[in-house]
């Protein structure tokens, strides 16, 4: 920690990083900036909770849940949609009631929904993962306005970060089990993918690629589980920038704030030993830093 900084503020690579909520989540994930409310939502999968943070007022809210939510997004019709360990769910706006509307994998008891988000037509994309992170039993699904759930491809170990280029022609998708961020040709009109290819293969020494977001310039940002870092890649998958984090389990990232130039970072303390937590006591907290670019506004689910 740099001299003169508080115990919740760090300076890395010339950037000031603040822990705005030392939440001690087990598996903090899936930050979602809600433009309508100007707040950040995120989940603790293993802690069965959804969090809401208002950066303007500093208000913090925790909503305990019956299910393990891996991701959520706002609905155009009110409330939220999310992926859980029991399938696709609709969640009331006050987060007090949940309805499971589809379970496309009823016989895969070791699978659960992990990361997910909406494309710019409002389709909700979410992938499943083997909770043991061994078998390629996961799939990537798309939920349409009618709540019909379509499977687009399978043989995934751990579905993770996804996002779209500013021109909507490329979709990025992470399989953490393979250490790969894939790129696909994307048809925004039909909501279909083609031409799957490797965009980045991450060296295990740099951690495991986890959550992902894309900025307004088309650069891809990836959180590295176990790598204490966030990486920014250019359009060709070349490493452009690295931001070192003060905790090892960096799980996901999202742009937020009035000008979408703040990067919110979720983290975890899952499987960390006592000495590791002592060395990084803010593991599981929510962090934020200012960046020299802007993000892309999130889209609500069309259903």
mmCIF file with all atom_site columns, C-alpha atoms in Angstrom, residues 54-217:
data_model
loop_
_atom_site.group_PDB
_atom_site.id
_atom_site.type_symbol
_atom_site.label_atom_id
_atom_site.label_alt_id
_atom_site.label_comp_id
_atom_site.label_asym_id
_atom_site.label_entity_id
_atom_site.label_seq_id
_atom_site.pdbx_PDB_ins_code
_atom_site.Cartn_x
_atom_site.Cartn_y
_atom_site.Cartn_z
_atom_site.occupancy
_atom_site.B_iso_or_equiv
_atom_site.pdbx_formal_charge
_atom_site.auth_seq_id
_atom_site.auth_comp_id
_atom_site.auth_asym_id
_atom_site.auth_atom_id
_atom_site.pdbx_PDB_model_num
ATOM 1   C CA . UNK A 1 54  ? -25.317 3.419   -4.599  1.00 0.00 ? 54  UNK A CA 1
ATOM 2   C CA . UNK A 1 55  ? -21.994 5.196   -5.232  1.00 0.00 ? 55  UNK A CA 1
ATOM 3   C CA . UNK A 1 56  ? -23.583 8.641   -4.901  1.00 0.00 ? 56  UNK A CA 1
ATOM 4   C CA . UNK A 1 57  ? -25.069 8.158   -1.425  1.00 0.00 ? 57  UNK A CA 1
ATOM 5   C CA . UNK A 1 58  ? -22.935 5.238   -0.303  1.00 0.00 ? 58  UNK A CA 1
ATOM 6   C CA . UNK A 1 59  ? -26.087 3.252   0.544   1.00 0.00 ? 59  UNK A CA 1
ATOM 7   C CA . UNK A 1 60  ? -25.647 -0.518  0.710   1.00 0.00 ? 60  UNK A CA 1
ATOM 8   C CA . UNK A 1 61  ? -28.385 -3.156  0.610   1.00 0.00 ? 61  UNK A CA 1
ATOM 9   C CA . UNK A 1 62  ? -28.235 -6.951  0.841   1.00 0.00 ? 62  UNK A CA 1
ATOM 10  C CA . UNK A 1 63  ? -31.090 -9.195  -0.327  1.00 0.00 ? 63  UNK A CA 1
ATOM 11  C CA . UNK A 1 64  ? -30.793 -12.836 0.866   1.00 0.00 ? 64  UNK A CA 1
ATOM 12  C CA . UNK A 1 65  ? -32.110 -15.366 -1.658  1.00 0.00 ? 65  UNK A CA 1
ATOM 13  C CA . UNK A 1 66  ? -33.410 -18.920 -1.673  1.00 0.00 ? 66  UNK A CA 1
ATOM 14  C CA . UNK A 1 67  ? -31.374 -19.797 -4.763  1.00 0.00 ? 67  UNK A CA 1
ATOM 15  C CA . UNK A 1 68  ? -27.792 -19.291 -5.889  1.00 0.00 ? 68  UNK A CA 1
ATOM 16  C CA . UNK A 1 69  ? -27.944 -16.443 -8.392  1.00 0.00 ? 69  UNK A CA 1
ATOM 17  C CA . UNK A 1 70  ? -25.002 -16.405 -10.793 1.00 0.00 ? 70  UNK A CA 1
ATOM 18  C CA . UNK A 1 71  ? -26.113 -13.261 -12.632 1.00 0.00 ? 71  UNK A CA 1
ATOM 19  C CA . UNK A 1 72  ? -28.993 -10.805 -12.919 1.00 0.00 ? 72  UNK A CA 1
ATOM 20  C CA . UNK A 1 73  ? -30.260 -8.101  -15.295 1.00 0.00 ? 73  UNK A CA 1
ATOM 21  C CA . UNK A 1 74  ? -33.129 -5.632  -15.189 1.00 0.00 ? 74  UNK A CA 1
ATOM 22  C CA . UNK A 1 75  ? -36.368 -6.462  -17.035 1.00 0.00 ? 75  UNK A CA 1
ATOM 23  C CA . UNK A 1 76  ? -38.166 -3.981  -19.267 1.00 0.00 ? 76  UNK A CA 1
ATOM 24  C CA . UNK A 1 77  ? -41.436 -5.173  -17.683 1.00 0.00 ? 77  UNK A CA 1
ATOM 25  C CA . UNK A 1 78  ? -40.143 -4.595  -14.167 1.00 0.00 ? 78  UNK A CA 1
ATOM 26  C CA . UNK A 1 79  ? -38.076 -6.663  -11.787 1.00 0.00 ? 79  UNK A CA 1
ATOM 27  C CA . UNK A 1 80  ? -35.108 -8.762  -12.818 1.00 0.00 ? 80  UNK A CA 1
ATOM 28  C CA . UNK A 1 81  ? -34.146 -11.883 -14.730 1.00 0.00 ? 81  UNK A CA 1
ATOM 29  C CA . UNK A 1 82  ? -31.337 -14.112 -13.528 1.00 0.00 ? 82  UNK A CA 1
ATOM 30  C CA . UNK A 1 83  ? -29.586 -17.439 -13.820 1.00 0.00 ? 83  UNK A CA 1
ATOM 31  C CA . UNK A 1 84  ? -29.614 -19.692 -10.759 1.00 0.00 ? 84  UNK A CA 1
ATOM 32  C CA . UNK A 1 85  ? -28.705 -23.192 -9.627  1.00 0.00 ? 85  UNK A CA 1
ATOM 33  C CA . UNK A 1 86  ? -32.305 -24.181 -10.438 1.00 0.00 ? 86  UNK A CA 1
ATOM 34  C CA . UNK A 1 87  ? -32.661 -22.514 -13.826 1.00 0.00 ? 87  UNK A CA 1
ATOM 35  C CA . UNK A 1 88  ? -33.747 -19.167 -15.259 1.00 0.00 ? 88  UNK A CA 1
ATOM 36  C CA . UNK A 1 89  ? -35.613 -17.043 -12.720 1.00 0.00 ? 89  UNK A CA 1
ATOM 37  C CA . UNK A 1 90  ? -37.736 -13.903 -12.632 1.00 0.00 ? 90  UNK A CA 1
ATOM 38  C CA . UNK A 1 91  ? -37.224 -11.768 -9.565  1.00 0.00 ? 91  UNK A CA 1
ATOM 39  C CA . UNK A 1 92  ? -39.551 -9.098  -8.177  1.00 0.00 ? 92  UNK A CA 1
ATOM 40  C CA . UNK A 1 93  ? -38.279 -5.532  -8.110  1.00 0.00 ? 93  UNK A CA 1
ATOM 41  C CA . UNK A 1 94  ? -38.040 -5.618  -4.311  1.00 0.00 ? 94  UNK A CA 1
ATOM 42  C CA . UNK A 1 95  ? -36.278 -8.994  -4.582  1.00 0.00 ? 95  UNK A CA 1
ATOM 43  C CA . UNK A 1 96  ? -38.676 -10.688 -2.179  1.00 0.00 ? 96  UNK A CA 1
ATOM 44  C CA . UNK A 1 97  ? -40.216 -13.212 -4.587  1.00 0.00 ? 97  UNK A CA 1
ATOM 45  C CA . UNK A 1 98  ? -38.646 -15.470 -7.209  1.00 0.00 ? 98  UNK A CA 1
ATOM 46  C CA . UNK A 1 99  ? -40.214 -17.589 -9.953  1.00 0.00 ? 99  UNK A CA 1
ATOM 47  C CA . UNK A 1 100 ? -38.227 -20.266 -11.788 1.00 0.00 ? 100 UNK A CA 1
ATOM 48  C CA . UNK A 1 101 ? -39.534 -20.058 -15.361 1.00 0.00 ? 101 UNK A CA 1
ATOM 49  C CA . UNK A 1 102 ? -37.248 -22.563 -17.089 1.00 0.00 ? 102 UNK A CA 1
ATOM 50  C CA . UNK A 1 103 ? -34.747 -25.239 -16.162 1.00 0.00 ? 103 UNK A CA 1
ATOM 51  C CA . UNK A 1 104 ? -33.090 -26.441 -19.369 1.00 0.00 ? 104 UNK A CA 1
ATOM 52  C CA . UNK A 1 105 ? -30.842 -28.900 -17.501 1.00 0.00 ? 105 UNK A CA 1
ATOM 53  C CA . UNK A 1 106 ? -33.074 -30.758 -15.004 1.00 0.00 ? 106 UNK A CA 1
ATOM 54  C CA . UNK A 1 107 ? -30.914 -33.880 -15.059 1.00 0.00 ? 107 UNK A CA 1
ATOM 55  C CA . UNK A 1 108 ? -27.548 -32.146 -14.671 1.00 0.00 ? 108 UNK A CA 1
ATOM 56  C CA . UNK A 1 109 ? -27.579 -31.794 -10.898 1.00 0.00 ? 109 UNK A CA 1
ATOM 57  C CA . UNK A 1 110 ? -23.928 -30.697 -10.726 1.00 0.00 ? 110 UNK A CA 1
ATOM 58  C CA . UNK A 1 111 ? -24.552 -27.761 -13.074 1.00 0.00 ? 111 UNK A CA 1
ATOM 59  C CA . UNK A 1 112 ? -25.721 -24.227 -12.315 1.00 0.00 ? 112 UNK A CA 1
ATOM 60  C CA . UNK A 1 113 ? -26.053 -20.990 -14.234 1.00 0.00 ? 113 UNK A CA 1
ATOM 61  C CA . UNK A 1 114 ? -22.995 -18.805 -13.920 1.00 0.00 ? 114 UNK A CA 1
ATOM 62  C CA . UNK A 1 115 ? -22.404 -15.546 -15.792 1.00 0.00 ? 115 UNK A CA 1
ATOM 63  C CA . UNK A 1 116 ? -24.874 -13.809 -18.079 1.00 0.00 ? 116 UNK A CA 1
ATOM 64  C CA . UNK A 1 117 ? -25.993 -10.489 -19.557 1.00 0.00 ? 117 UNK A CA 1
ATOM 65  C CA . UNK A 1 118 ? -28.205 -8.963  -22.250 1.00 0.00 ? 118 UNK A CA 1
ATOM 66  C CA . UNK A 1 119 ? -27.305 -8.140  -25.826 1.00 0.00 ? 119 UNK A CA 1
ATOM 67  C CA . UNK A 1 120 ? -28.403 -4.752  -27.214 1.00 0.00 ? 120 UNK A CA 1
ATOM 68  C CA . UNK A 1 121 ? -31.701 -6.146  -28.454 1.00 0.00 ? 121 UNK A CA 1
ATOM 69  C CA . UNK A 1 122 ? -32.484 -7.202  -24.885 1.00 0.00 ? 122 UNK A CA 1
ATOM 70  C CA . UNK A 1 123 ? -31.962 -10.944 -25.229 1.00 0.00 ? 123 UNK A CA 1
ATOM 71  C CA . UNK A 1 124 ? -30.602 -12.494 -22.027 1.00 0.00 ? 124 UNK A CA 1
ATOM 72  C CA . UNK A 1 125 ? -27.595 -14.751 -22.593 1.00 0.00 ? 125 UNK A CA 1
ATOM 73  C CA . UNK A 1 126 ? -26.418 -16.991 -19.755 1.00 0.00 ? 126 UNK A CA 1
ATOM 74  C CA . UNK A 1 127 ? -24.209 -20.046 -19.497 1.00 0.00 ? 127 UNK A CA 1
ATOM 75  C CA . UNK A 1 128 ? -24.032 -23.024 -17.185 1.00 0.00 ? 128 UNK A CA 1
ATOM 76  C CA . UNK A 1 129 ? -21.045 -24.569 -15.467 1.00 0.00 ? 129 UNK A CA 1
ATOM 77  C CA . UNK A 1 130 ? -20.028 -27.798 -13.803 1.00 0.00 ? 130 UNK A CA 1
ATOM 78  C CA . UNK A 1 131 ? -19.757 -26.791 -10.133 1.00 0.00 ? 131 UNK A CA 1
ATOM 79  C CA . UNK A 1 132 ? -16.746 -29.096 -9.788  1.00 0.00 ? 132 UNK A CA 1
ATOM 80  C CA . UNK A 1 133 ? -15.114 -27.375 -12.785 1.00 0.00 ? 133 UNK A CA 1
ATOM 81  C CA . UNK A 1 134 ? -14.089 -30.691 -14.325 1.00 0.00 ? 134 UNK A CA 1
ATOM 82  C CA . UNK A 1 135 ? -16.601 -31.960 -16.886 1.00 0.00 ? 135 UNK A CA 1
ATOM 83  C CA . UNK A 1 136 ? -17.688 -30.149 -20.082 1.00 0.00 ? 136 UNK A CA 1
ATOM 84  C CA . UNK A 1 137 ? -21.384 -30.361 -19.206 1.00 0.00 ? 137 UNK A CA 1
ATOM 85  C CA . UNK A 1 138 ? -22.129 -26.645 -19.532 1.00 0.00 ? 138 UNK A CA 1
ATOM 86  C CA . UNK A 1 139 ? -24.001 -24.863 -22.307 1.00 0.00 ? 139 UNK A CA 1
ATOM 87  C CA . UNK A 1 140 ? -24.699 -21.309 -23.426 1.00 0.00 ? 140 UNK A CA 1
ATOM 88  C CA . UNK A 1 141 ? -28.351 -20.277 -23.636 1.00 0.00 ? 141 UNK A CA 1
ATOM 89  C CA . UNK A 1 142 ? -30.310 -17.323 -24.931 1.00 0.00 ? 142 UNK A CA 1
ATOM 90  C CA . UNK A 1 143 ? -33.629 -16.251 -23.387 1.00 0.00 ? 143 UNK A CA 1
ATOM 91  C CA . UNK A 1 144 ? -36.006 -14.478 -25.756 1.00 0.00 ? 144 UNK A CA 1
ATOM 92  C CA . UNK A 1 145 ? -38.763 -11.988 -24.866 1.00 0.00 ? 145 UNK A CA 1
ATOM 93  C CA . UNK A 1 146 ? -41.266 -14.870 -24.806 1.00 0.00 ? 146 UNK A CA 1
ATOM 94  C CA . UNK A 1 147 ? -39.086 -16.567 -22.145 1.00 0.00 ? 147 UNK A CA 1
ATOM 95  C CA . UNK A 1 148 ? -38.279 -19.360 -24.589 1.00 0.00 ? 148 UNK A CA 1
ATOM 96  C CA . UNK A 1 149 ? -34.770 -20.625 -23.792 1.00 0.00 ? 149 UNK A CA 1
ATOM 97  C CA . UNK A 1 150 ? -32.579 -21.717 -26.713 1.00 0.00 ? 150 UNK A CA 1
ATOM 98  C CA . UNK A 1 151 ? -29.291 -23.592 -26.363 1.00 0.00 ? 151 UNK A CA 1
ATOM 99  C CA . UNK A 1 152 ? -26.647 -22.307 -28.772 1.00 0.00 ? 152 UNK A CA 1
ATOM 100 C CA . UNK A 1 153 ? -23.658 -24.525 -27.989 1.00 0.00 ? 153 UNK A CA 1
ATOM 101 C CA . UNK A 1 154 ? -22.448 -27.020 -25.402 1.00 0.00 ? 154 UNK A CA 1
ATOM 102 C CA . UNK A 1 155 ? -19.313 -28.845 -24.164 1.00 0.00 ? 155 UNK A CA 1
ATOM 103 C CA . UNK A 1 156 ? -18.379 -25.976 -21.831 1.00 0.00 ? 156 UNK A CA 1
ATOM 104 C CA . UNK A 1 157 ? -16.611 -26.588 -18.530 1.00 0.00 ? 157 UNK A CA 1
ATOM 105 C CA . UNK A 1 158 ? -17.227 -23.207 -16.848 1.00 0.00 ? 158 UNK A CA 1
ATOM 106 C CA . UNK A 1 159 ? -19.307 -20.621 -18.715 1.00 0.00 ? 159 UNK A CA 1
ATOM 107 C CA . UNK A 1 160 ? -18.098 -17.192 -17.756 1.00 0.00 ? 160 UNK A CA 1
ATOM 108 C CA . UNK A 1 161 ? -17.645 -13.581 -18.880 1.00 0.00 ? 161 UNK A CA 1
ATOM 109 C CA . UNK A 1 162 ? -19.371 -12.481 -22.061 1.00 0.00 ? 162 UNK A CA 1
ATOM 110 C CA . UNK A 1 163 ? -19.956 -9.266  -23.966 1.00 0.00 ? 163 UNK A CA 1
ATOM 111 C CA . UNK A 1 164 ? -20.350 -7.672  -27.384 1.00 0.00 ? 164 UNK A CA 1
ATOM 112 C CA . UNK A 1 165 ? -18.303 -5.329  -29.534 1.00 0.00 ? 165 UNK A CA 1
ATOM 113 C CA . UNK A 1 166 ? -19.671 -1.785  -29.989 1.00 0.00 ? 166 UNK A CA 1
ATOM 114 C CA . UNK A 1 167 ? -20.815 -2.611  -33.534 1.00 0.00 ? 167 UNK A CA 1
ATOM 115 C CA . UNK A 1 168 ? -22.585 -5.788  -32.298 1.00 0.00 ? 168 UNK A CA 1
ATOM 116 C CA . UNK A 1 169 ? -20.747 -7.923  -34.848 1.00 0.00 ? 169 UNK A CA 1
ATOM 117 C CA . UNK A 1 170 ? -18.636 -9.878  -32.346 1.00 0.00 ? 170 UNK A CA 1
ATOM 118 C CA . UNK A 1 171 ? -19.621 -11.716 -29.189 1.00 0.00 ? 171 UNK A CA 1
ATOM 119 C CA . UNK A 1 172 ? -16.972 -12.661 -26.635 1.00 0.00 ? 172 UNK A CA 1
ATOM 120 C CA . UNK A 1 173 ? -17.414 -15.624 -24.307 1.00 0.00 ? 173 UNK A CA 1
ATOM 121 C CA . UNK A 1 174 ? -15.149 -17.142 -21.674 1.00 0.00 ? 174 UNK A CA 1
ATOM 122 C CA . UNK A 1 175 ? -14.720 -20.818 -20.808 1.00 0.00 ? 175 UNK A CA 1
ATOM 123 C CA . UNK A 1 176 ? -12.695 -20.592 -17.621 1.00 0.00 ? 176 UNK A CA 1
ATOM 124 C CA . UNK A 1 177 ? -12.096 -24.331 -17.641 1.00 0.00 ? 177 UNK A CA 1
ATOM 125 C CA . UNK A 1 178 ? -10.152 -24.005 -20.896 1.00 0.00 ? 178 UNK A CA 1
ATOM 126 C CA . UNK A 1 179 ? -8.386  -20.715 -20.003 1.00 0.00 ? 179 UNK A CA 1
ATOM 127 C CA . UNK A 1 180 ? -9.868  -19.268 -23.213 1.00 0.00 ? 180 UNK A CA 1
ATOM 128 C CA . UNK A 1 181 ? -11.820 -16.174 -24.196 1.00 0.00 ? 181 UNK A CA 1
ATOM 129 C CA . UNK A 1 182 ? -13.605 -17.063 -27.445 1.00 0.00 ? 182 UNK A CA 1
ATOM 130 C CA . UNK A 1 183 ? -14.863 -14.714 -30.141 1.00 0.00 ? 183 UNK A CA 1
ATOM 131 C CA . UNK A 1 184 ? -17.863 -15.360 -32.404 1.00 0.00 ? 184 UNK A CA 1
ATOM 132 C CA . UNK A 1 185 ? -19.412 -13.619 -35.363 1.00 0.00 ? 185 UNK A CA 1
ATOM 133 C CA . UNK A 1 186 ? -22.690 -12.247 -34.003 1.00 0.00 ? 186 UNK A CA 1
ATOM 134 C CA . UNK A 1 187 ? -25.928 -11.436 -35.816 1.00 0.00 ? 187 UNK A CA 1
ATOM 135 C CA . UNK A 1 188 ? -27.768 -8.902  -33.670 1.00 0.00 ? 188 UNK A CA 1
ATOM 136 C CA . UNK A 1 189 ? -30.943 -9.239  -35.767 1.00 0.00 ? 189 UNK A CA 1
ATOM 137 C CA . UNK A 1 190 ? -31.339 -12.997 -35.349 1.00 0.00 ? 190 UNK A CA 1
ATOM 138 C CA . UNK A 1 191 ? -29.367 -13.419 -32.127 1.00 0.00 ? 191 UNK A CA 1
ATOM 139 C CA . UNK A 1 192 ? -27.177 -16.177 -33.547 1.00 0.00 ? 192 UNK A CA 1
ATOM 140 C CA . UNK A 1 193 ? -23.459 -16.935 -33.296 1.00 0.00 ? 193 UNK A CA 1
ATOM 141 C CA . UNK A 1 194 ? -21.026 -18.446 -35.808 1.00 0.00 ? 194 UNK A CA 1
ATOM 142 C CA . UNK A 1 195 ? -17.312 -18.916 -36.497 1.00 0.00 ? 195 UNK A CA 1
ATOM 143 C CA . UNK A 1 196 ? -16.133 -19.684 -32.978 1.00 0.00 ? 196 UNK A CA 1
ATOM 144 C CA . UNK A 1 197 ? -12.427 -18.940 -32.537 1.00 0.00 ? 197 UNK A CA 1
ATOM 145 C CA . UNK A 1 198 ? -9.854  -18.291 -29.827 1.00 0.00 ? 198 UNK A CA 1
ATOM 146 C CA . UNK A 1 199 ? -9.552  -14.605 -28.974 1.00 0.00 ? 199 UNK A CA 1
ATOM 147 C CA . UNK A 1 200 ? -7.197  -14.962 -25.992 1.00 0.00 ? 200 UNK A CA 1
ATOM 148 C CA . UNK A 1 201 ? -5.623  -18.037 -24.401 1.00 0.00 ? 201 UNK A CA 1
ATOM 149 C CA . UNK A 1 202 ? -4.622  -16.998 -20.884 1.00 0.00 ? 202 UNK A CA 1
ATOM 150 C CA . UNK A 1 203 ? -1.408  -18.316 -19.348 1.00 0.00 ? 203 UNK A CA 1
ATOM 151 C CA . UNK A 1 204 ? -2.284  -20.147 -16.089 1.00 0.00 ? 204 UNK A CA 1
ATOM 152 C CA . UNK A 1 205 ? 0.490   -18.164 -14.397 1.00 0.00 ? 205 UNK A CA 1
ATOM 153 C CA . UNK A 1 206 ? -1.690  -15.074 -14.933 1.00 0.00 ? 206 UNK A CA 1
ATOM 154 C CA . UNK A 1 207 ? -4.735  -16.664 -13.309 1.00 0.00 ? 207 UNK A CA 1
ATOM 155 C CA . UNK A 1 208 ? -7.998  -17.902 -14.806 1.00 0.00 ? 208 UNK A CA 1
ATOM 156 C CA . UNK A 1 209 ? -10.098 -15.677 -17.096 1.00 0.00 ? 209 UNK A CA 1
ATOM 157 C CA . UNK A 1 210 ? -13.370 -14.932 -15.314 1.00 0.00 ? 210 UNK A CA 1
ATOM 158 C CA . UNK A 1 211 ? -15.824 -12.062 -15.832 1.00 0.00 ? 211 UNK A CA 1
ATOM 159 C CA . UNK A 1 212 ? -15.570 -9.816  -18.880 1.00 0.00 ? 212 UNK A CA 1
ATOM 160 C CA . UNK A 1 213 ? -16.726 -6.476  -20.225 1.00 0.00 ? 213 UNK A CA 1
ATOM 161 C CA . UNK A 1 214 ? -16.142 -4.432  -23.390 1.00 0.00 ? 214 UNK A CA 1
ATOM 162 C CA . UNK A 1 215 ? -15.469 -0.689  -23.493 1.00 0.00 ? 215 UNK A CA 1
ATOM 163 C CA . UNK A 1 216 ? -16.716 1.891   -25.994 1.00 0.00 ? 216 UNK A CA 1
ATOM 164 C CA . UNK A 1 217 ? -13.482 1.586   -28.001 1.00 0.00 ? 217 UNK A CA 1
#
